[in-house]
Coordinates of C-alpha atoms in Angstrom, one line a residue:
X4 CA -16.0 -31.6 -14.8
X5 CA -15.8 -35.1 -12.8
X6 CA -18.1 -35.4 -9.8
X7 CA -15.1 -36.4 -8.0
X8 CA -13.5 -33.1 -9.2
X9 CA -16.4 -31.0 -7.9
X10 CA -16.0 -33.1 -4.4
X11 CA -12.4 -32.3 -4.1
X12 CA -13.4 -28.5 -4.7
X13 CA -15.7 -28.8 -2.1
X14 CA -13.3 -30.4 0.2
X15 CA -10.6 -27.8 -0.2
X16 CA -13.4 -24.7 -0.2
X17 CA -13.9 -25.8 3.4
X18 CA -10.3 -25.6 3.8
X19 CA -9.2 -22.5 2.8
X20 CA -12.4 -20.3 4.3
X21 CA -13.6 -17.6 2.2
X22 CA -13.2 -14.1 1.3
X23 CA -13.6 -11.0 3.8
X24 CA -15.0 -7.8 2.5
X25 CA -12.5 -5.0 2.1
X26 CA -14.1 -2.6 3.6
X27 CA -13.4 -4.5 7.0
X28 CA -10.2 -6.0 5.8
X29 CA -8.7 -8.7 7.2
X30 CA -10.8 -9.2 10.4
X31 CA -14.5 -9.0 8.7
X32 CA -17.0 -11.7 8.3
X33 CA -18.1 -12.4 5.1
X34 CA -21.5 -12.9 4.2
X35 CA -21.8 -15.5 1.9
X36 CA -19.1 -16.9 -0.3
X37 CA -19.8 -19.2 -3.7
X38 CA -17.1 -21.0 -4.8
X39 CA -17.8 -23.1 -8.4
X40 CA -15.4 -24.9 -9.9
X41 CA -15.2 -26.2 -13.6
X42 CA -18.2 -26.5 -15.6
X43 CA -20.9 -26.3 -15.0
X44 CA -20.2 -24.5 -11.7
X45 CA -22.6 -26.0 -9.5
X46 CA -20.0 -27.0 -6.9
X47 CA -21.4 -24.3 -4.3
X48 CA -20.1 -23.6 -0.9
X49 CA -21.6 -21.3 1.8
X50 CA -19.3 -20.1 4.3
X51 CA -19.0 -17.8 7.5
X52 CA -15.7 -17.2 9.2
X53 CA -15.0 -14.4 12.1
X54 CA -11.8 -13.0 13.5
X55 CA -12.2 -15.7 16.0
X56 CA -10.7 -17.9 13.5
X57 CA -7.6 -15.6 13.2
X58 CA -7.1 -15.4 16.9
X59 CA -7.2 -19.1 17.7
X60 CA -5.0 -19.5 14.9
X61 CA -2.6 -16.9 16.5
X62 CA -3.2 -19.1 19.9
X63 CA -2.1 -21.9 18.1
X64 CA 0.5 -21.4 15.9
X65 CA 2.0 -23.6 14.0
X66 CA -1.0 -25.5 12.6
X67 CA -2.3 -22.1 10.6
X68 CA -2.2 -22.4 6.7
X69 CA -2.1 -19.0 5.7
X70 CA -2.4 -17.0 2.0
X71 CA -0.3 -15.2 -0.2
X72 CA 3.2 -14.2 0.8
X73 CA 3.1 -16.0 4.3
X74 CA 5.9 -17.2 6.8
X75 CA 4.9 -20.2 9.8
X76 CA 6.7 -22.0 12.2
X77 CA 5.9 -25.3 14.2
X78 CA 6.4 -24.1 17.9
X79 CA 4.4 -21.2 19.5
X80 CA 7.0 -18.4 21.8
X81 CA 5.5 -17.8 24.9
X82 CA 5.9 -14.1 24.7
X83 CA 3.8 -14.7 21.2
X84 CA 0.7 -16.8 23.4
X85 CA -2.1 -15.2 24.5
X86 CA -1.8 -14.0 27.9
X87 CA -4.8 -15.5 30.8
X88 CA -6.6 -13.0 31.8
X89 CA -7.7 -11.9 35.6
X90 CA -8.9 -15.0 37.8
X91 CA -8.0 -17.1 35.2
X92 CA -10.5 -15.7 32.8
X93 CA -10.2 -16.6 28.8
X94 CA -6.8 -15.4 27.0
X95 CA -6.8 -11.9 26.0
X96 CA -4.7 -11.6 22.4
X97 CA -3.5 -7.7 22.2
X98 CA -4.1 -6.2 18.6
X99 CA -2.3 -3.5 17.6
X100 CA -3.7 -1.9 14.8
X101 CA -1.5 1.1 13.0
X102 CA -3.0 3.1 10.9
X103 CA -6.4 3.0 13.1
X104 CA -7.8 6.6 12.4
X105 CA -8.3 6.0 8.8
X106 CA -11.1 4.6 6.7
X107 CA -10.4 0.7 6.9
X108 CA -8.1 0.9 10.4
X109 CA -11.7 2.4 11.8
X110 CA -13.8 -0.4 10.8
X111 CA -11.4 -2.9 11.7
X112 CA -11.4 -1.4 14.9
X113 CA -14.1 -0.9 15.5
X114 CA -14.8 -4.6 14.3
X115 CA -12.6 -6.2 16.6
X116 CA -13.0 -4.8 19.6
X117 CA -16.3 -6.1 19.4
X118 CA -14.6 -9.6 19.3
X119 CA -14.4 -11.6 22.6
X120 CA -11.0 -12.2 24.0
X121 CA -9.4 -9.6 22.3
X122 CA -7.5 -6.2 23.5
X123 CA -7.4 -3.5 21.1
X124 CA -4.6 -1.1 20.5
X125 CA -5.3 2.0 18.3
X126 CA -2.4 3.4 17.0
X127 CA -1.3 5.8 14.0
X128 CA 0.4 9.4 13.4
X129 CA -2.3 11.8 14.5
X130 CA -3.0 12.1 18.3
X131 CA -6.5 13.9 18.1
X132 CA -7.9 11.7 15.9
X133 CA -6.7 8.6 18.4
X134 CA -8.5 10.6 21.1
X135 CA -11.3 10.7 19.8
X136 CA -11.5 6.8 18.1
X137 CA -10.7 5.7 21.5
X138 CA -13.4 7.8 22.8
X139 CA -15.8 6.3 20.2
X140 CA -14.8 2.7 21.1
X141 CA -14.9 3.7 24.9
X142 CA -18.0 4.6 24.6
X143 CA -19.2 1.0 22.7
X144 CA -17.8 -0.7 26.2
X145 CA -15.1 -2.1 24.5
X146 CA -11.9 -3.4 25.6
X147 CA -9.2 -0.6 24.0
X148 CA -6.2 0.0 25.4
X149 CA -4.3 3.6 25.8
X150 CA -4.0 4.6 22.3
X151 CA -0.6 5.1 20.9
X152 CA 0.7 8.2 19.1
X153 CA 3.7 6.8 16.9
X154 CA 6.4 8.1 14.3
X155 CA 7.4 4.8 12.2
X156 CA 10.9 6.7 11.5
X157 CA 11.9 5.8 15.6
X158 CA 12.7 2.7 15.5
X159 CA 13.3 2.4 19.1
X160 CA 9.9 4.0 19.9
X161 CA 8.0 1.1 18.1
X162 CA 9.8 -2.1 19.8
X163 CA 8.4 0.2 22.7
X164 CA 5.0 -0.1 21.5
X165 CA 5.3 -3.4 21.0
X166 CA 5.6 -5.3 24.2
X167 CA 3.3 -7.5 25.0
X168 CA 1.7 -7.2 21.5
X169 CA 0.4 -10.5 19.9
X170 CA 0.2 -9.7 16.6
X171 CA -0.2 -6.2 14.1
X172 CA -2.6 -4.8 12.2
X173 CA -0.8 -2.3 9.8
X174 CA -3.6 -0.3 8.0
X175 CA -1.3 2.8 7.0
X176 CA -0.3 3.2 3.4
X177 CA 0.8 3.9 1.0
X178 CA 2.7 0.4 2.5
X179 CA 5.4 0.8 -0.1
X180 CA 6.8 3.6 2.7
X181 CA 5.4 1.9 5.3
X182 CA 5.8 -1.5 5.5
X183 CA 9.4 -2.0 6.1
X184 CA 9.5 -0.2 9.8
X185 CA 6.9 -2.0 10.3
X186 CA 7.7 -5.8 9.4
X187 CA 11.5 -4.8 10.5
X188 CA 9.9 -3.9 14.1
X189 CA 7.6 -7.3 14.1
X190 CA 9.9 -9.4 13.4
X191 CA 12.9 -7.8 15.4
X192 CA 10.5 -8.0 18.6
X193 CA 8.8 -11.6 17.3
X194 CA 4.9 -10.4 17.0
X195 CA 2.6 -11.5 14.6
X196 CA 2.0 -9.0 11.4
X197 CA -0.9 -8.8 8.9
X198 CA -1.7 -5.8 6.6
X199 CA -4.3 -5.0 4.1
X200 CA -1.9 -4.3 1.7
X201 CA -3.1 -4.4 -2.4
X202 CA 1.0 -3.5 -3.7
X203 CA 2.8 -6.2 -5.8
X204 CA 6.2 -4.6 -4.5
X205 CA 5.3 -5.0 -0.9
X206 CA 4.4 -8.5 -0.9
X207 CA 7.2 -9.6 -3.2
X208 CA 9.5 -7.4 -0.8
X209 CA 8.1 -8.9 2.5
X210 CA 8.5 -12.1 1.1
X211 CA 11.9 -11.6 -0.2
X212 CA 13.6 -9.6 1.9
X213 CA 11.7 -10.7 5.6
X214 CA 10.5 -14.3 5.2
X215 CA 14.0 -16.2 6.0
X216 CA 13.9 -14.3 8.9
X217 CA 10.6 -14.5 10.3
X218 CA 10.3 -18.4 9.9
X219 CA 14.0 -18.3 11.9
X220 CA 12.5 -16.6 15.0
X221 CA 8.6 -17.5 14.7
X222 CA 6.9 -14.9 13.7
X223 CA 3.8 -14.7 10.9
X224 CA 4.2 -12.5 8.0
X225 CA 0.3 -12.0 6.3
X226 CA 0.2 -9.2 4.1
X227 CA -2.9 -8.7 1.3
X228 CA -4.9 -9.9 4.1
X229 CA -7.9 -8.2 3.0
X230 CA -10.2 -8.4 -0.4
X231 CA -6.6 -8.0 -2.0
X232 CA -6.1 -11.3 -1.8
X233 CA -8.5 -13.0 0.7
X234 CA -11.0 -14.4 -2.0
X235 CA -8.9 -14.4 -5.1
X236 CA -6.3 -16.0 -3.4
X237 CA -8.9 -18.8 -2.2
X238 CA -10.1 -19.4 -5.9
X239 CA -6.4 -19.8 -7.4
X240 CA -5.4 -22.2 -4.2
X241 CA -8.5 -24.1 -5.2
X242 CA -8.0 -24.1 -9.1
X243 CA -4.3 -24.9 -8.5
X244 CA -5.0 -28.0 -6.7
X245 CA -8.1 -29.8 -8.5
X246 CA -5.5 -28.7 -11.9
X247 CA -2.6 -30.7 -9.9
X248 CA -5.3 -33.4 -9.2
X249 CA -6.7 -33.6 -12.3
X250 CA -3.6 -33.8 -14.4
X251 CA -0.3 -34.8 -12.4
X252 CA 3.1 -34.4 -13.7
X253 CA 6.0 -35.5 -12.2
X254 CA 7.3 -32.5 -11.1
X255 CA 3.7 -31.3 -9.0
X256 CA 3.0 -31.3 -5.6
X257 CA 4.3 -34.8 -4.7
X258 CA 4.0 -34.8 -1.2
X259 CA 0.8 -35.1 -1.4
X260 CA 0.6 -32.4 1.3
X261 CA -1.8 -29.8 -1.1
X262 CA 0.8 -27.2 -0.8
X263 CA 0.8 -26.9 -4.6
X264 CA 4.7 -27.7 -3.7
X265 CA 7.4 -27.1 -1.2
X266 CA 9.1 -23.6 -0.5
X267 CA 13.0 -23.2 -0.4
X268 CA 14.6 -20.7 1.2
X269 CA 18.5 -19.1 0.6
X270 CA 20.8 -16.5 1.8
X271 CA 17.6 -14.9 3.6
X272 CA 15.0 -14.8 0.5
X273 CA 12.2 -16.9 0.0
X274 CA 11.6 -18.5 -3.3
X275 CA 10.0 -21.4 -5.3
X276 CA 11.5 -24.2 -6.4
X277 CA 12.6 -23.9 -10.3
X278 CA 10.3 -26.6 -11.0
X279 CA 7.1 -24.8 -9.7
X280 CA 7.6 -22.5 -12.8
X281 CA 6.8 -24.7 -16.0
X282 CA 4.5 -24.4 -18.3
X283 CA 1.4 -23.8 -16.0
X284 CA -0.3 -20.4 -16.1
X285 CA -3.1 -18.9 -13.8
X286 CA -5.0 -15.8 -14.9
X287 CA -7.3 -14.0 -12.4
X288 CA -10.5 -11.8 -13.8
X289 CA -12.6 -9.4 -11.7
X290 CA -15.7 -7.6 -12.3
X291 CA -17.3 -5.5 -9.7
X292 CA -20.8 -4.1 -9.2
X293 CA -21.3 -0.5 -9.0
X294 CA -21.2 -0.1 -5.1
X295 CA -18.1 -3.2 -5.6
X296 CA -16.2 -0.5 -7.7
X297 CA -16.1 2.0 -4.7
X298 CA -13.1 2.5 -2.8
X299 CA -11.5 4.1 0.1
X300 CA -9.4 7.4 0.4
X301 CA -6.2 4.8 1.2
X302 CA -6.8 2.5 -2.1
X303 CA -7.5 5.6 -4.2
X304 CA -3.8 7.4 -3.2
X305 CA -2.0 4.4 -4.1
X306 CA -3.8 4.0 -7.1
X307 CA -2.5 7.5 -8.5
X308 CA 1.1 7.0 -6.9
X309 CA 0.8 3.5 -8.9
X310 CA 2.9 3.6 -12.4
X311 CA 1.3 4.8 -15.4
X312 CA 1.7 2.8 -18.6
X313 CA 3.0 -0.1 -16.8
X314 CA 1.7 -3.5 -17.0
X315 CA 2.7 -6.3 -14.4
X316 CA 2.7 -10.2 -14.9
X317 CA 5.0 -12.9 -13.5
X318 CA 6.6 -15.0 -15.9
X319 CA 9.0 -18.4 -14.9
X320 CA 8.6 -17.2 -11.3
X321 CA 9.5 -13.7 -12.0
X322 CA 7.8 -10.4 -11.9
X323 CA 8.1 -8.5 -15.1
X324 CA 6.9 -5.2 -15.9
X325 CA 6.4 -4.0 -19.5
X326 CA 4.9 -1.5 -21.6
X327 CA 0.9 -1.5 -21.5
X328 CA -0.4 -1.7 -25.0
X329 CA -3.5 -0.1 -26.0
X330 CA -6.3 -3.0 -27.6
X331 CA -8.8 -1.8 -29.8
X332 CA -12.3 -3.3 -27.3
X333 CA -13.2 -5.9 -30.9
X334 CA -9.7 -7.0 -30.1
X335 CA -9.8 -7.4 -26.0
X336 CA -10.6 -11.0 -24.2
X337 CA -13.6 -11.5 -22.7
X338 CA -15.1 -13.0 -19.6
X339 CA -18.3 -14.5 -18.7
X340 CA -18.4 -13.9 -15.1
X341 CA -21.6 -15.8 -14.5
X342 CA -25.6 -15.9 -13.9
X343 CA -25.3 -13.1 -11.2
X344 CA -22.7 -10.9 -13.1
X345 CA -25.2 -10.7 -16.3
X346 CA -24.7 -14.0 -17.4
X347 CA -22.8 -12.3 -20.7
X348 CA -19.7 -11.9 -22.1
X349 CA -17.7 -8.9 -20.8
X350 CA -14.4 -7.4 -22.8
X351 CA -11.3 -7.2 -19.9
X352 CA -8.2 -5.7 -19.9
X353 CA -4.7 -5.9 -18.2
X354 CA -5.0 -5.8 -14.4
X355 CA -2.0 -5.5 -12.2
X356 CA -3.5 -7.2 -9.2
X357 CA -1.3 -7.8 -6.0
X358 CA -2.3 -11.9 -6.8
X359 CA 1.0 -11.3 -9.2
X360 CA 2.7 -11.5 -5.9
X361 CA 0.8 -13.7 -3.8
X362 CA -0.7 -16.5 -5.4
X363 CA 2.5 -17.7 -6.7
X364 CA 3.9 -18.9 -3.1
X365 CA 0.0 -19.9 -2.5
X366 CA -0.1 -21.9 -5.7
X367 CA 3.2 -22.4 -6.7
X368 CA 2.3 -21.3 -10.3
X369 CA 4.8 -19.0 -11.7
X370 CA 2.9 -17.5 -14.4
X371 CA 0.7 -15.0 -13.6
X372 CA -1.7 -12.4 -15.4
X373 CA -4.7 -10.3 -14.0
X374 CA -7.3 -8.7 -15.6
X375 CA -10.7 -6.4 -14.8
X376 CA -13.9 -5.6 -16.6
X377 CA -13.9 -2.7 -18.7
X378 CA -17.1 -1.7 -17.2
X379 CA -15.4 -1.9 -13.4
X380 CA -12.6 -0.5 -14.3
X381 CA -13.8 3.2 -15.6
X382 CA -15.9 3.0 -12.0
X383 CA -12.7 2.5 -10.4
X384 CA -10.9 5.5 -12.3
X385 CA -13.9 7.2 -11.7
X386 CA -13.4 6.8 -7.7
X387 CA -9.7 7.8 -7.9
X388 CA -10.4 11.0 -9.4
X389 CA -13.0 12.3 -7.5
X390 CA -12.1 14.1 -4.7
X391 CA -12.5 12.7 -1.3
X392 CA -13.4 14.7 1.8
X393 CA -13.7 13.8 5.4
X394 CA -16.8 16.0 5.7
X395 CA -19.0 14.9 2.5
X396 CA -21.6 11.9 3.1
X397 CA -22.7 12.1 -0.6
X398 CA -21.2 11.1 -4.1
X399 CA -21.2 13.8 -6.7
X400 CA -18.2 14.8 -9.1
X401 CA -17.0 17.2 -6.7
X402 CA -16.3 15.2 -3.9
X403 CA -17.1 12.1 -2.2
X404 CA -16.8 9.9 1.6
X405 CA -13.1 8.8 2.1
X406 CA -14.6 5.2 1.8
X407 CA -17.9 3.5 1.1
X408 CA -20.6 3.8 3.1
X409 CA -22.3 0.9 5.3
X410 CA -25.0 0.3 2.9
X411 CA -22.4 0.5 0.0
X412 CA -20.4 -2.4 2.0
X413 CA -23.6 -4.0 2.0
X414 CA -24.8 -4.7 -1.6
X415 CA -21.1 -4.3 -2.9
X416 CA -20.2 -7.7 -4.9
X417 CA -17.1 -9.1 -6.6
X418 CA -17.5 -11.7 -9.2
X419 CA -14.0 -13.6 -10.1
X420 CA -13.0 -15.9 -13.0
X421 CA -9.6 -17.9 -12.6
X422 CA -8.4 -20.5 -15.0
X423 CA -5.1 -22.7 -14.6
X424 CA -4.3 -24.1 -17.3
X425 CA -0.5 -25.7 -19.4
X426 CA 0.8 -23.5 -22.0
X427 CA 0.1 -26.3 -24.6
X428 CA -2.3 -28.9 -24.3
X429 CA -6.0 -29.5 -23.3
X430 CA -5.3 -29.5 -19.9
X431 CA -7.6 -26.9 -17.7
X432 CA -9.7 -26.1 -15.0
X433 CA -11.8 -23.1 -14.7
X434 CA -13.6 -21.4 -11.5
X435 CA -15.9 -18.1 -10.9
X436 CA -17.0 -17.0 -7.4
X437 CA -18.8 -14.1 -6.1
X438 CA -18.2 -12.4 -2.6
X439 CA -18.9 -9.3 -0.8
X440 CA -16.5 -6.7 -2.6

């Protein structure tokens, strides 16, 4: 690859931040993020971003560049500003985070109230357990407002809830019965909403069915905001453009602008433009180390509520589902996912990944296909059917912790391969990067 292609990933690496571990969703720091594109993959980028990025980008809005399925608008409401605090002290932005009691609404908590200039709002179903996480958090001196016991079928009692909210947190899945009260509420009241989200229907709904609506009256729509699709979601943004720059057509992102094309809008559904289909394809492959396999209580449920047999790509802008094929492992593709993965070849398989959803209003692509390594797959389905258990602090095939442990967190990794290439022709570009998993 050119030098100047490695600068330009460089540039747009900066850009676009990096990936946040999942097991602190959307508002964790990540460690250390290397992004490599083309080969050799020596274009390396070290990056740090906290959630005081995603409140000054609230503060401001407008100016934010967001990922996957994601609604903005040029003017800032005041009800949607921080509000000053006492004395003129620094602006407080009140986060409401729904779904608080469980695994990943704990952390992010727990996370965020440690955050200056931020006012925390536990909420979920269960009123004991919001006793006693406020309690906790009390306890750390943070700032946590009166938790908030709430039944997502009463409409009327979440607008309640709402006032004076900045922006939502929704950590309470499965989303695919979730999310609509939720974004319906957000929108209808004009606050801010991010999940953590991993569901191809959810995004491609939100996107659908809210996004007209939320760019009319100002509000941000950011689900998949944590490792489904923070880092993947980077990569394919980053592949996308250095393809576009590498080999313009006509019919790419002319502005100039990086946007990897415009978005039009009709009837109340937000869609690409016909000629952000074509010919180009982007496929996604992930490999996890053993502690990168592990997941939460949440992720495993809607793993077994997922369809069986069912494999999910987007082809010409559209998501298609079809029947999943056993492939004899001699007959499977394989990835090398790099020096730190092994450094060997690994067979992968069909993947259905929410980046079906998301990367194609991030890239503009509108062919998609995911895939995972063999070897972090089986730890996967191992996870999802083992048992998990509020009480248990150990793994064993009997039971294990409704999420990974802080250690786990620590030394899990992800290592991703994306390629964006034109159905015929030499033209490609080719990425890996590994991030905290």
């Amino acid at each position: 690859v050119e030098r100047e292609e490695r600068e330009v990933g460089r540039g747009a690496a900066r850009a676009n931040g990096d990936g946040v571990r999942r097991a602190e969703g959307a508002l964790a720091a990540a460690e250390r993020l290397r992004i490599g594109v083309g080969a050799p993959l020596d274009a390396v980028v070290q990056s740090k971003k906290t959630l005081d990025s995603l409140s000054r980008a609230l503060g401001s809005l407008g100016t934010t560049t967001t990922t996957a399925a994601t609604t903005t608008t040029k003017t800032t409401p005041a009800c949607l500003r921080p509000a000053v605090g006492e004395n003129g002290s620094s602006p407080t932005l009140t986060v409401f985070v729904y779904g608080a009691t469980g695994y990943t609404g704990q952390l992010i908590c727990r996370h965020a109230a440690a955050m200056p200039g931020l006012r925390v709002v536990p909420a979920g179903r269960s009123a004991p357990k919001l006793a006693s996480l406020a309690r906790d958090l009390q306890h750390l001196g943070a700032a946590i407002a009166p938790a908030v016991c709430l039944d997502l079928g009463d409409a009327s009692a979440i607008d309640a809830a709402l006032e004076g909210v900045g922006v939502v947190v929704h950590c309470a899945g499965p989303f695919a019965t979730t999310f609509e009260p939720m974004v319906a509420a957000c929108v209808r009241n004009r606050v801010h909403y991010v999940d953590i989200n991993g569901e191809i229907a959810v995004i491609e709904a939100i996107a659908q069915r809210f996004g007209q609506q939320a760019k009319e009256r100002g509000v941000m729509l950011l689900p998949a905001a944590g490792f489904d699709v923070v880092p993947s979601d980077t990569l394919s943004k980053l592949l996308a453009d250095a393809f576009r720059k590498k080999y313009p057509h006509d019919d790419d992102d002319d502005d100039g602008d990086g946007d990897g094309g415009k978005v039009s809008s009709g009837e109340g559904n937000l869609t690409r433009g016909q000629d952000e289909c074509g010919d180009v394809h982007l496929d996604i492959y992930f490999h996890f180390n053993e502690a990168g396999a592990l997941i939460s209580r949440g992720t495993g449920n809607v793993m077994k509520g997922g369809k069986r047999g069912v494999s999910v790509t987007r082809r010409d802008g559209r998501i298609l589902e079809s029947q999943a094929k056993a492939v004899p492992v001699r007959e499977r593709r394989k990835c090398n996912f790099g020096p730190a993965a092994g450094g060997k070849e690994m067979t992968v398989k069909p993947a259905n990944m929410a980046d079906v959803a998301s990367a194609y209003y991030s890239t503009g692509i509108g062919n998609i296909a995911c895939f995972m390594s063999d070897v972090a797959s089986m730890n996967q389905l191992k996870c999802v059917l083992t048992p998990f258990s509020e009480t248990s602090d150990t793994r064993n095939t009997k039971g294990q912790p409704i999420g990974p442990s802080a250690a786990e967190n620590d030394t899990g990794k992800a290592f991703l391969f994306g390629s964006v290439y034109r159905a015929e022709g030499a033209e490609l570009v080719t990425g890996r990067l590994e991030c905290p998993a």
